[in-house]
Short mmCIF file of C-alpha atoms and ligand atoms in Angstrom, two decimals:
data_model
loop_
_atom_site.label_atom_id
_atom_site.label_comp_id
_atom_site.label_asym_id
_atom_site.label_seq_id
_atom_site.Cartn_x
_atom_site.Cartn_y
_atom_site.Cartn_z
CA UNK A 1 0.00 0.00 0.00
CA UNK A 2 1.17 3.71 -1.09
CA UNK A 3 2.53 6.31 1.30
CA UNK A 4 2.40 8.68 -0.82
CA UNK A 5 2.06 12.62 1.26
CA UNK A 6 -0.04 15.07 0.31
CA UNK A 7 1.62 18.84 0.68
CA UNK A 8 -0.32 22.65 0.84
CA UNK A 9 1.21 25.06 -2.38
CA UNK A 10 0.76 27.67 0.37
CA UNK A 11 3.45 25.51 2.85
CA UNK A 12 1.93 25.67 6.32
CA UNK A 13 -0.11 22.54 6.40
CA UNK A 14 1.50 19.11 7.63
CA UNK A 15 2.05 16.42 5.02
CA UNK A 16 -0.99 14.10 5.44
CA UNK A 17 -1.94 11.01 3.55
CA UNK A 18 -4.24 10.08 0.57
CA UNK A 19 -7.61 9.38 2.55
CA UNK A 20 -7.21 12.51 5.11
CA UNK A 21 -6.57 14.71 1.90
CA UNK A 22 -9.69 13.64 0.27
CA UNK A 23 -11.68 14.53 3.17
CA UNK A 24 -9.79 17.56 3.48
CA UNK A 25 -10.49 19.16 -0.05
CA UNK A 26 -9.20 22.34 0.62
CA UNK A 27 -5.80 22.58 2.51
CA UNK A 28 -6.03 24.51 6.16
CA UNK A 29 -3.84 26.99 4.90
CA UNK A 30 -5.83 28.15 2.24
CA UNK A 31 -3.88 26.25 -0.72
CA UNK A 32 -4.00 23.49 -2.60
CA UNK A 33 -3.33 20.14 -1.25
CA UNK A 34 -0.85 18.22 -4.14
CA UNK A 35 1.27 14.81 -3.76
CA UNK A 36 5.02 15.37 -1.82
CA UNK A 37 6.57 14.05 -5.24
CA UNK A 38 5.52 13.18 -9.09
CA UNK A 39 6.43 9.58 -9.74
CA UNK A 40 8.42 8.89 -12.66
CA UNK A 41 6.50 6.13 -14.42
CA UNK A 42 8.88 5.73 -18.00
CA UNK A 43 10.13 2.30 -17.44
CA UNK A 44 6.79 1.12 -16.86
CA UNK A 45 4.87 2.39 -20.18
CA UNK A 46 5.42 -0.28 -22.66
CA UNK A 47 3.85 -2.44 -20.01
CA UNK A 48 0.95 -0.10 -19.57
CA UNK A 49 0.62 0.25 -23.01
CA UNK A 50 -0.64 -3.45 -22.91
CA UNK A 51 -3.33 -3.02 -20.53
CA UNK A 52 -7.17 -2.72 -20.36
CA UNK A 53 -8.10 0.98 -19.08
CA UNK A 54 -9.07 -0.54 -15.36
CA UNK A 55 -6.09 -1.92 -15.64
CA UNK A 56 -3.74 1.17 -16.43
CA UNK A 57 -6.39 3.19 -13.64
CA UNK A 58 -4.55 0.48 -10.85
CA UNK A 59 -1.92 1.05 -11.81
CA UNK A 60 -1.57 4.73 -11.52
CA UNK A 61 -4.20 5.19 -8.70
CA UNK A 62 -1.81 2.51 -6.70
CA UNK A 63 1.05 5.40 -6.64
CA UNK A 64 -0.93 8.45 -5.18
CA UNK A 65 -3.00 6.39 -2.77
CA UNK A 66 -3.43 4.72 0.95
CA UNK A 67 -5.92 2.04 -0.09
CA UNK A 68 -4.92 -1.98 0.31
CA UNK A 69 -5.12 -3.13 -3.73
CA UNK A 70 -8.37 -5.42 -3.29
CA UNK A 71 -10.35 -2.57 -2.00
CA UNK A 72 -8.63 -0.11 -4.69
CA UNK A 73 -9.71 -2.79 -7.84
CA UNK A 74 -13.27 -2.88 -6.60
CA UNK A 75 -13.21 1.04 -6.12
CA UNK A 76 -12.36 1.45 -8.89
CA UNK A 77 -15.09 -1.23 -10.98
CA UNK A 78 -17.75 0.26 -8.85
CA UNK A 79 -16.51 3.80 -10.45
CA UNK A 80 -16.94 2.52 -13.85
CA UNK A 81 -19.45 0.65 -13.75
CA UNK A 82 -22.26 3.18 -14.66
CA UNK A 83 -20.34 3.89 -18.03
CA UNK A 84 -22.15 2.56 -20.93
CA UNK A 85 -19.29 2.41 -23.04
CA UNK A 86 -17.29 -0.70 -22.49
CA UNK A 87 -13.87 1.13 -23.12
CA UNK A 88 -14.65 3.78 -20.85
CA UNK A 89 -13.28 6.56 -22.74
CA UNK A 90 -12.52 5.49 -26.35
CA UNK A 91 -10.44 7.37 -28.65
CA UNK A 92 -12.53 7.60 -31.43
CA UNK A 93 -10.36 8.66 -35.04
CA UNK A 94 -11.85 11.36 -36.74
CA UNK A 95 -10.36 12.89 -39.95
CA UNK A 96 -6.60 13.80 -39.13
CA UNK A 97 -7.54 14.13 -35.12
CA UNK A 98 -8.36 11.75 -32.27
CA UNK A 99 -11.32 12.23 -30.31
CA UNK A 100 -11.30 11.26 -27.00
CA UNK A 101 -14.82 10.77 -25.93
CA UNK A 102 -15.33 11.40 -22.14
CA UNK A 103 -18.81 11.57 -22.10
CA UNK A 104 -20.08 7.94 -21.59
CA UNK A 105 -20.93 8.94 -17.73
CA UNK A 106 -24.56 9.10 -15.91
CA UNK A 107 -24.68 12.93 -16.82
CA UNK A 108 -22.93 12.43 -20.03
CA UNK A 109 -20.11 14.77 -19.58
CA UNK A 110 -16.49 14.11 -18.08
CA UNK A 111 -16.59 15.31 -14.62
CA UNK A 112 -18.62 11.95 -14.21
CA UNK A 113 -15.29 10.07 -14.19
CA UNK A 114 -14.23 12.52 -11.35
CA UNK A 115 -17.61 12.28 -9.12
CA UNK A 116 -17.63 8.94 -9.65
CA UNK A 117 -14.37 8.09 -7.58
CA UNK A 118 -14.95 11.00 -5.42
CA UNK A 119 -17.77 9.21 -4.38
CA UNK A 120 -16.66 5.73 -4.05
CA UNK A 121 -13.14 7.53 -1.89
CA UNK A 122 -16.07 9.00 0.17
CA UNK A 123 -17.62 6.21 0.47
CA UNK A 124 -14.59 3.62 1.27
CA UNK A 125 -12.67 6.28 3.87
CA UNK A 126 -16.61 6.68 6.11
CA UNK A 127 -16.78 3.29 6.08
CA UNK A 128 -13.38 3.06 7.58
CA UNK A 129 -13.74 5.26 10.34
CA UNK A 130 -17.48 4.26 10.50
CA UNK A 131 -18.78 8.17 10.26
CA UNK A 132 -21.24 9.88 7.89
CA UNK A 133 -21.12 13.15 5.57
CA UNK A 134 -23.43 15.68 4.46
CA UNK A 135 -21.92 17.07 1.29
CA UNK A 136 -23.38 20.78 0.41
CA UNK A 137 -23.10 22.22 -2.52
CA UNK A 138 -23.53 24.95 -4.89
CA UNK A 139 -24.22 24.70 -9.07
CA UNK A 140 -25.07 26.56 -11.77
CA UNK A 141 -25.56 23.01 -13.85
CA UNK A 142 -23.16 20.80 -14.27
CA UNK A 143 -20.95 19.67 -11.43
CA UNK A 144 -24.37 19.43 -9.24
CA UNK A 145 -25.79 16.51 -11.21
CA UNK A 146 -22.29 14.76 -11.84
CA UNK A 147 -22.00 15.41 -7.91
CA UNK A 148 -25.76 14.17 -7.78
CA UNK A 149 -25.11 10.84 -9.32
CA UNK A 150 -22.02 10.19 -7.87
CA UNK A 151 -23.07 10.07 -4.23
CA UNK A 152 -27.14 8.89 -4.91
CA UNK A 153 -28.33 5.94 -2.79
CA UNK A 154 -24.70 5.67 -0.95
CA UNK A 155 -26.17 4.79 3.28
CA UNK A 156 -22.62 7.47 4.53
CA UNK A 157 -23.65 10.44 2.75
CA UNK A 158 -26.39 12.97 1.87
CA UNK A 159 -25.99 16.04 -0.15
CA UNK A 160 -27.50 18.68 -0.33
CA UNK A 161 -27.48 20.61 -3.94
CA UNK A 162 -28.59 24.20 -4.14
CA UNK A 163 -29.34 26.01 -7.52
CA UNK A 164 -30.79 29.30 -8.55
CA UNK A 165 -34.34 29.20 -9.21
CA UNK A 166 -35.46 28.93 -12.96
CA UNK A 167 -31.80 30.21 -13.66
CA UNK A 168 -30.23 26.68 -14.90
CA UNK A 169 -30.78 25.52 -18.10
CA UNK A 170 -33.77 23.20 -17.80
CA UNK A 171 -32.06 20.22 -19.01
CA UNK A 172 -29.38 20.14 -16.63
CA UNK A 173 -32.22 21.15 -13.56
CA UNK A 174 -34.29 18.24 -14.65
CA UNK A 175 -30.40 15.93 -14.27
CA UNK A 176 -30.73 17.06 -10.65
CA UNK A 177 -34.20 16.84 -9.77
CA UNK A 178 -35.21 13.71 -11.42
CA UNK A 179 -32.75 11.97 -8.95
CA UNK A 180 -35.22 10.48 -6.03
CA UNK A 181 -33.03 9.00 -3.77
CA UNK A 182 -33.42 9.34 -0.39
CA UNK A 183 -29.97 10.65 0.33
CA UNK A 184 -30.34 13.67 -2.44
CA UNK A 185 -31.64 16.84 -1.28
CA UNK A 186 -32.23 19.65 -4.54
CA UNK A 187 -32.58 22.87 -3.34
CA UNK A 188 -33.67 25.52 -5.37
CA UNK A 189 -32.89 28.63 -3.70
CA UNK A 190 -34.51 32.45 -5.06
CA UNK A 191 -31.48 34.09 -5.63
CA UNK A 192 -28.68 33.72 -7.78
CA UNK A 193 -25.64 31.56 -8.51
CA UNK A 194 -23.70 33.78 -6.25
CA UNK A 195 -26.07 33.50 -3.62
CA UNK A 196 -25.90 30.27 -3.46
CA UNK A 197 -22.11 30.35 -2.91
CA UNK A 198 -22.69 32.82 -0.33
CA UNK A 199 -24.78 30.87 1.59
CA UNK A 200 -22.53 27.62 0.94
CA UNK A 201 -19.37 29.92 2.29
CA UNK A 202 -21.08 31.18 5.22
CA UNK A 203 -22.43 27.88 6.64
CA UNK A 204 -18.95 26.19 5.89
CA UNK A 205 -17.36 29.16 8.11
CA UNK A 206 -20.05 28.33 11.42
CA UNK A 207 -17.88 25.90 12.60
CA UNK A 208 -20.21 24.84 15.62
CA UNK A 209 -22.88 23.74 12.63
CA UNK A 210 -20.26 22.07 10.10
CA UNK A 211 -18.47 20.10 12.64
CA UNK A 212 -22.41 19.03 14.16
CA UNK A 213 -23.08 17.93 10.66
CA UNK A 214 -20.16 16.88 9.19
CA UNK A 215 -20.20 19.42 6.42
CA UNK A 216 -18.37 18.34 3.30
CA UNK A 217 -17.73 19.80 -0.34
CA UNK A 218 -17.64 18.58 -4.15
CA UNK A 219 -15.35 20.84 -5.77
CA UNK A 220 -13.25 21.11 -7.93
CA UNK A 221 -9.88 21.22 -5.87
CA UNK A 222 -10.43 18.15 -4.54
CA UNK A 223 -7.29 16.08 -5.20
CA UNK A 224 -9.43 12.86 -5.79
CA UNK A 225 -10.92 14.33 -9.09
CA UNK A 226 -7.71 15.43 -10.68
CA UNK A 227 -6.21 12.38 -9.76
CA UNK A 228 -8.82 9.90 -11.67
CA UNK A 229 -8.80 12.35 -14.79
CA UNK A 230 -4.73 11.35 -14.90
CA UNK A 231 -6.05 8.17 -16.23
CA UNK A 232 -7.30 8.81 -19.64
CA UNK A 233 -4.64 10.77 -20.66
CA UNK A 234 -2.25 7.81 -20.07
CA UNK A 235 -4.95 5.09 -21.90
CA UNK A 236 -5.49 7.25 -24.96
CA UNK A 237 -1.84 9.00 -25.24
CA UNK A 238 -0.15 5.14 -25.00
CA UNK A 239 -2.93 3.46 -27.04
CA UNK A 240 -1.90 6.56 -29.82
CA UNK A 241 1.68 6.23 -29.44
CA UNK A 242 1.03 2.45 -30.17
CA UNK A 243 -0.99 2.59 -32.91
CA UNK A 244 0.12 5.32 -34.68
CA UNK A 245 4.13 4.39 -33.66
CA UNK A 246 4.53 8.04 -32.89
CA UNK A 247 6.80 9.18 -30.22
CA UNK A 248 5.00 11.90 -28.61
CA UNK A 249 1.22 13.41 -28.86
CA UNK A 250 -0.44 16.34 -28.39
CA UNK A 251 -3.93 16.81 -26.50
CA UNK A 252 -6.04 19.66 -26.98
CA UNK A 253 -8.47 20.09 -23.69
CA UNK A 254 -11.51 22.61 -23.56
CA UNK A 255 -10.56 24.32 -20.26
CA UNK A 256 -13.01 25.99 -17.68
CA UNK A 257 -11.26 25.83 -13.86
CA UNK A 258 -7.81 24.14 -15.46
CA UNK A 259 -8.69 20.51 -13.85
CA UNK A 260 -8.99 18.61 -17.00
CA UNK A 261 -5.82 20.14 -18.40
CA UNK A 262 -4.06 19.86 -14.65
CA UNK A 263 -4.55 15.88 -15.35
CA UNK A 264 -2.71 16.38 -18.37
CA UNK A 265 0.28 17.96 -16.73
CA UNK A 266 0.76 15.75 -14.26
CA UNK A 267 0.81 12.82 -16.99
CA UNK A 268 3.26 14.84 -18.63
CA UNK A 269 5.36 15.30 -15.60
CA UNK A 270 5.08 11.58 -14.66
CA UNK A 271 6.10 10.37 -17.90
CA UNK A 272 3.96 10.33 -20.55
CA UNK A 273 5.73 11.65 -23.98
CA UNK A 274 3.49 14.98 -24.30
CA UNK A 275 4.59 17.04 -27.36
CA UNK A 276 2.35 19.70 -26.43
CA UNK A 277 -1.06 20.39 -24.32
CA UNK A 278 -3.66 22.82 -25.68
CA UNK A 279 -5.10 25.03 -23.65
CA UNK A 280 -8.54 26.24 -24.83
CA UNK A 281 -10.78 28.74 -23.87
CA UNK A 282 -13.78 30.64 -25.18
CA UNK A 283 -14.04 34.22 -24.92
CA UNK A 284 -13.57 34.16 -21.27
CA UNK A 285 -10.09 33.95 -21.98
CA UNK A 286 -8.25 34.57 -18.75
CA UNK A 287 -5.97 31.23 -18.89
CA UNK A 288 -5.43 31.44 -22.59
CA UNK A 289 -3.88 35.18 -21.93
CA UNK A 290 -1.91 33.84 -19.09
CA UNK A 291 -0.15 31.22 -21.70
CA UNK A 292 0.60 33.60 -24.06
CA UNK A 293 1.93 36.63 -22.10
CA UNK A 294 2.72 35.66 -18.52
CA UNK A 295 -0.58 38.11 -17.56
CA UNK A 296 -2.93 36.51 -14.93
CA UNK A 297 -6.12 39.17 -14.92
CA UNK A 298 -9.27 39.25 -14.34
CA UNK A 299 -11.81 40.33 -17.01
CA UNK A 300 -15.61 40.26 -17.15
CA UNK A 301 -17.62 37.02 -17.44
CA UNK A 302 -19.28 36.90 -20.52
CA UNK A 303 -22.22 34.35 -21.45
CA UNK A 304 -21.09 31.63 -24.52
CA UNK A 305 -22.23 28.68 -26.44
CA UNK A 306 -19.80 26.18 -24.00
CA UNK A 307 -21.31 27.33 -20.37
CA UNK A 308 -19.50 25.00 -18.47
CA UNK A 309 -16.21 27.24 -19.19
CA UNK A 310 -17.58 30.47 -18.38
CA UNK A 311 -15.56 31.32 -15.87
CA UNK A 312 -13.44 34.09 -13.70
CA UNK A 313 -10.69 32.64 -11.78
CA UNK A 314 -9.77 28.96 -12.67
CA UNK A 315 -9.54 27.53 -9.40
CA UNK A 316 -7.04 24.60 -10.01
CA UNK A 317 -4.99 27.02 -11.67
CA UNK A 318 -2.91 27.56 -8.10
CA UNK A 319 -1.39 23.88 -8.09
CA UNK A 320 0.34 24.60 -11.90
CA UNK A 321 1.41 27.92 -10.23
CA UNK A 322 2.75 26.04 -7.51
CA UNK A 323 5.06 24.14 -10.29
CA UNK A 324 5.45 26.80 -12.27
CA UNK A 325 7.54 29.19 -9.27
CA UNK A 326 9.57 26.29 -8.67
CA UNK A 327 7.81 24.64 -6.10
CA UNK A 328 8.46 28.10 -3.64
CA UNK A 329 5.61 28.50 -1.20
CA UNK A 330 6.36 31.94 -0.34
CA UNK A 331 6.68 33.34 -3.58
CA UNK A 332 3.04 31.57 -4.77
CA UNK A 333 1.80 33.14 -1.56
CA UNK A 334 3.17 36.54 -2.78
CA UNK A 335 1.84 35.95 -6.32
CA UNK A 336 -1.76 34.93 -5.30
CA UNK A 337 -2.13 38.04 -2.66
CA UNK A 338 -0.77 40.70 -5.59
CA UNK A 339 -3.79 38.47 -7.64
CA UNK A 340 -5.95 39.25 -4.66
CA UNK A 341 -5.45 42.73 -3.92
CA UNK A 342 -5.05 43.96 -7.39
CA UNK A 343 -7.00 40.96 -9.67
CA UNK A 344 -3.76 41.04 -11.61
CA UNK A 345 -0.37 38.93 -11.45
CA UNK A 346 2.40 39.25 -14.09
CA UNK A 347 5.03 36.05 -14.25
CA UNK A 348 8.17 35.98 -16.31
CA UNK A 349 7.69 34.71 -20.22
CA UNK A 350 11.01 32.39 -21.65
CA UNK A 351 12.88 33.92 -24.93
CA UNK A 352 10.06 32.78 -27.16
CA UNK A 353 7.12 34.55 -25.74
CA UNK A 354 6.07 31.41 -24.24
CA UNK A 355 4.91 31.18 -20.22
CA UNK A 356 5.56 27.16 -20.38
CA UNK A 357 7.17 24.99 -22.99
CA UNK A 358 4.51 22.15 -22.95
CA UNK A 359 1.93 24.85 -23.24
CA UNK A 360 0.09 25.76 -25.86
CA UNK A 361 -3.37 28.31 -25.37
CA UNK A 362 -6.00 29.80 -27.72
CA UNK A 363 -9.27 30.94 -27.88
CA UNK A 364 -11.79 29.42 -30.11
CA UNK A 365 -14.54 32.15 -30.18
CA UNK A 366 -18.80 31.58 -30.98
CA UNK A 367 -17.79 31.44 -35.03
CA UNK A 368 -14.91 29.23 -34.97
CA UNK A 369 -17.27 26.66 -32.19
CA UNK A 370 -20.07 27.13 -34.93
CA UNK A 371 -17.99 26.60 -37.59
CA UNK A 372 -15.93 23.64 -36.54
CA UNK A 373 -19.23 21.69 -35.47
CA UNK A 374 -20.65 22.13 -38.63
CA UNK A 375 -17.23 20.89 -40.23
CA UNK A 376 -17.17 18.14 -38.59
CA UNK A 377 -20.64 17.23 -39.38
CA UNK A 378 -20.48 17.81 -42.98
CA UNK A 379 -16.90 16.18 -43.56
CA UNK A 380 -17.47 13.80 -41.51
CA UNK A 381 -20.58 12.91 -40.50
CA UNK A 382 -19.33 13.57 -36.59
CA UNK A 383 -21.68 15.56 -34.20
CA UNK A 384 -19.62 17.53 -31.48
CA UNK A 385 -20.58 19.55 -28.49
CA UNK A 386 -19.40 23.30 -28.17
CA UNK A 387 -16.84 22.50 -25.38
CA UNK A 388 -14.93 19.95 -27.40
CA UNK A 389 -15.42 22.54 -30.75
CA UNK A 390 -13.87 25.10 -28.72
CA UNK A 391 -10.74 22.73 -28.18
CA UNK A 392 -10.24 21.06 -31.60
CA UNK A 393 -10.69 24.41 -33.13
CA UNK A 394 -7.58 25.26 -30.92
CA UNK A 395 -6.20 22.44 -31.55
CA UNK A 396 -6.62 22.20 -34.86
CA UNK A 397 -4.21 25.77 -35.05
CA UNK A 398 -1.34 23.72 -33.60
CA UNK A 399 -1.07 20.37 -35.38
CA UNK A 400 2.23 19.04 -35.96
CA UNK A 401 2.84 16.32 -38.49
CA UNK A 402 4.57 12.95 -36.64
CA UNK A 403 2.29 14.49 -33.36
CA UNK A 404 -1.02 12.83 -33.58
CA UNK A 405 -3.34 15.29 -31.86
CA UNK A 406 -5.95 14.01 -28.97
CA UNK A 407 -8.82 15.83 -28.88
CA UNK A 408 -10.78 15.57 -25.55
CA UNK A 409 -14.51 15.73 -26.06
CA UNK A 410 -16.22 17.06 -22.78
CA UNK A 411 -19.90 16.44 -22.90
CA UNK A 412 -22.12 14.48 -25.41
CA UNK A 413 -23.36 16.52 -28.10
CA UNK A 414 -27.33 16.14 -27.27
CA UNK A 415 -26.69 18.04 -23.94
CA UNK A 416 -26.37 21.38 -25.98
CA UNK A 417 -28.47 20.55 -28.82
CA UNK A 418 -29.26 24.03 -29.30
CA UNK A 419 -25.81 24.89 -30.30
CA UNK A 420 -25.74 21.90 -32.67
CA UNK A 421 -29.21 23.31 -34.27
CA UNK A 422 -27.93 27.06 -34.46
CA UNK A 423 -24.46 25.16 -35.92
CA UNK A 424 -25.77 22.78 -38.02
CA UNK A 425 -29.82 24.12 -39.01
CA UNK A 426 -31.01 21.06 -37.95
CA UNK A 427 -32.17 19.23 -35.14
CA UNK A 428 -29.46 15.80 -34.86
CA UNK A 429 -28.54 15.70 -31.30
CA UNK A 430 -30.64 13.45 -29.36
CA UNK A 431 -29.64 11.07 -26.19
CA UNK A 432 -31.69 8.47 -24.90
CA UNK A 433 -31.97 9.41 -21.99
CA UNK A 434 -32.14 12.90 -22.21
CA UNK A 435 -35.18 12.03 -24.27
CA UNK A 436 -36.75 9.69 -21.29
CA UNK A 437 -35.88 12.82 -18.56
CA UNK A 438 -38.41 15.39 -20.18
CA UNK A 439 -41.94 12.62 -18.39
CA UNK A 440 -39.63 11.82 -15.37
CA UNK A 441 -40.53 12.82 -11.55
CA UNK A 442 -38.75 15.12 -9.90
CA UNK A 443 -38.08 16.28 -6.19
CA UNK A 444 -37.12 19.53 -5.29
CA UNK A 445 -37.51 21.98 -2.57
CA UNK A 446 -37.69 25.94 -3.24
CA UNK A 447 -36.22 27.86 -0.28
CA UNK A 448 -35.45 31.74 0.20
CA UNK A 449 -31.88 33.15 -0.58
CA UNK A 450 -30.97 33.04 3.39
CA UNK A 451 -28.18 30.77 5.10
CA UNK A 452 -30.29 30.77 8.24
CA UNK A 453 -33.14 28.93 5.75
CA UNK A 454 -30.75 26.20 4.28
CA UNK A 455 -29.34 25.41 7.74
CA UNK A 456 -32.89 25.14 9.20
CA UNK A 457 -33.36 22.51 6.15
CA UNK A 458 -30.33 20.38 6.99
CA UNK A 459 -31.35 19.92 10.07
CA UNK A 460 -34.99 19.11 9.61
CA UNK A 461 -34.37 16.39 6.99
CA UNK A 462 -31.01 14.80 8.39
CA UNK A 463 -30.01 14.06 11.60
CA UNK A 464 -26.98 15.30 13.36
CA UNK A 465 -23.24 13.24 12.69
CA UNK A 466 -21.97 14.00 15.99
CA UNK A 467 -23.27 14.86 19.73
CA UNK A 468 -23.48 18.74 20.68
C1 PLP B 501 -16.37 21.42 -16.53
C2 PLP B 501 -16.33 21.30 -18.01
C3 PLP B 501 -15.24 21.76 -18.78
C4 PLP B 501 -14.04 22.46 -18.14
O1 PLP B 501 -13.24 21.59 -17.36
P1 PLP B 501 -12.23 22.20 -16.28
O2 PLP B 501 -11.70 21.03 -15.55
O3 PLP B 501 -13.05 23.11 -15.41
O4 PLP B 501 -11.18 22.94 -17.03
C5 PLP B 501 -15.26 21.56 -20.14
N1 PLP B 501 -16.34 20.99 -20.74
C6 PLP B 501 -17.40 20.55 -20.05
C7 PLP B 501 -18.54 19.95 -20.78
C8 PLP B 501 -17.44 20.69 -18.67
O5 PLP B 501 -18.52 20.26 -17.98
#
């Protein structure tokens, strides 16, 4: 069994192991909790190369985690067992690309992969110490219902989701609410988005109620999720290599809070030959600028055709920092307070103009997503959602012959049909279940935009983990 430590970027939190940094989420300290060391894994990939994707998942979980090996193989069939695609994550050839299809999941978009383990760790470490969780959380679509699915009908846990009312896209509300389970609580609070992270941040901070009721969180820091996204970069990049006899590839990654792309690095850094990864945005373009001129800054968050990568601050963005500085604690600290006092940070750029020499960044706007779906549809009869457009249209600007590019494909394209319509004139993305969601039940509460309401709530429906 692994000993692997777990380490804040910030520096003033002891080492701790796997399971203790899982519950943790967010280090003490305010940073990012990341592993002591990157293992080197190059003497082991022509092995690898040979294996089955649970297989290769083993085999890389087994180095960042305290977990005896039977309990880590059934953790991790359990996690893949709701996948209906009996490769997991198949990458699919497409005209001169690779697709990498991610989207097989119970909400048919990636961060399934991630919610699913998070909620099997969960799972495994209460049953351990024989305690229980009440996960809260906050959504605007997405991560709630890949949260929602990961942790339904589990005895340890209950979560509690809140979302703004009538302000998620009605698809991804009916995800949540159609979910019956006893142990799922939808709350649909009148307010906003940013209420509902108010109210999350504010019950997190009264201490005397979190500790009473065990108060977890889902997001997106948690090292659990960047750890199982490792995984497919090391199954499709070897399975490429193999077939292609290439000696490195490139992966182009539609890029939101940098978690995806994080996995990437840390194959890279472990091993993996990486020519380059592609960073992709849309318009909200604050990572992409970072890339290509050492600026960190905040701009304005502007509405687009890939939601799920609207976004402000990237909030995995600290642990490639961390990397980035040299692994120095105190100048990361310094960075992120300039970034906090001023919403600005300006690091050094090499002799080429570039921030990073694996790095690649772009932005693939609402005509070149547009365009590239209906490309891709007319050439080759392929249906794509926005998020992956954005990223092969980026990708597409930096192919390199000899480099077989990966394209990762985010969600499936029937979850944004409305993009495909406007892209395509037509009406071709449809899903199964999607389809069978619009006569299901649902159960949801509605509750006013007040922290003193949601706590009230919690402790009507669940009772308390420990004694007073
Ligand atoms: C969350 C999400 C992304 C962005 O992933 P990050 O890890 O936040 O960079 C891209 N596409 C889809 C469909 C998503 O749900």
């Amino acid at each position: 069994m692994n000993s692997m430590r777990y380490i804040s970027t910030r520096g003033k939190t002891s080492p701790m192991g796997f399971q203790d940094a899982v519950m943790t989420g967010l280090a003490p300290d305010g940073g990012l909790l990341i592993p002591e060391s990157i293992p080197d894994v190059r003497d082991r990939l022509d092995k690898w190369s040979e294996l089955s994707y649970q297989d290769i998942t083993f085999e890389i979980l087994r180095l960042f985690v305290d977990i005896p090996d039977d309990a880590l193989r059934s953790l991790i069939d359990r996690s893949y067992a709701p996948f209906t695609h009996e490769e997991i994550a198949p990458a699919v050839p497409v005209g001169d690309i690779r697709i990498l299809e991610l989207f097989y999941g119970p909400t048919l978009a990636f961060k399934d992969i991630a919610l699913q383990f998070l909620g099997n760790f969960f799972e495994y470490i209460l049953e351990q110490r024989d305690e229980q969780l009440n996960i809260l959380a906050a959504t605007s679509g997405d991560t709630g219902s890949a949260a929602i699915h990961g942790v339904r009908g589990r005895d340890r846990i209950n979560i509690f989701v809140m979302h703004p009312k009538g302000r998620v896209a009605p698809l991804q509300e009916k995800q949540m609410t159609s979910v019956l389970d006893d142990n799922v609580f939808n709350l649909a609070v009148e307010g906003t988005f940013d209420d509902c992270q108010r109210i999350m941040k504010s019950l997190f901070r009264d201490l005397k109620f979190k500790n009473r009721y065990t108060l977890g969180a889902v997001n997106s820091v948690n090292w659990a999720r960047v750890l199982s996204q490792i995984v497919y970069y090391f199954s499709a990049g070897l399975y490429v290599l193999k077939t292609d006899g290439a000696d490195r590839v490139r992966f182009s990654v539609p890029t939101g809070n940098f978690g995806d792309i994080l996995a990437g690095y840390y194959a890279y850094r472990m091993g993996l030959p990486v020519g380059k990864l592609i960073l992709a945005t849309n318009e909200n373009d604050i990572l992409s600028r970072f890339f290509n001129s050492g600026e960190y800054s905040l701009g304005d968050v502007v509405p687009t055709l890939s939601p799920s990568m609207d976004i402000q601050v990237a909030s995995n963005f600290e642990r490639y920092l961390f990397y980035k500085v040299g692994q120095d604690s105190i100048r990361l600290s310094q960075l992120i307070d300039r970034f906090e006092k001023d919403g600005t940070m300006q690091l050094d750029v090499g002799p080429d103009g570039n921030v990073d020499e694996v790095f690649e960044s772009g932005i693939g706007d609402r005509q070149s997503t547009l365009d590239t779906i209906k490309r891709y549809y007319e050439d080759y009869d392929y249906l794509m959602d926005p998020h992956t457009a954005v990223g092969v249209s980026v990708g597409e600007r930096f192919m390199r012959a000899g480099e077989p590019l990966i394209a990762l494909a985010t969600a499936h394209p029937a979850k944004f049909s409305q993009a495909i319509r406007e892209a395509t004139g037509r009406d071709l993305a449809r899903h199964e279940y999607l389809d069978k969601l619009a006569d299901a039940p649902t159960q949801c509460d509605t509750l006013p935009a007040d922290q003193g309401a949601v706590r009230a709530y919690i402790e009507s429906h669940v009772p308390a983990t420990t004694a007073e």
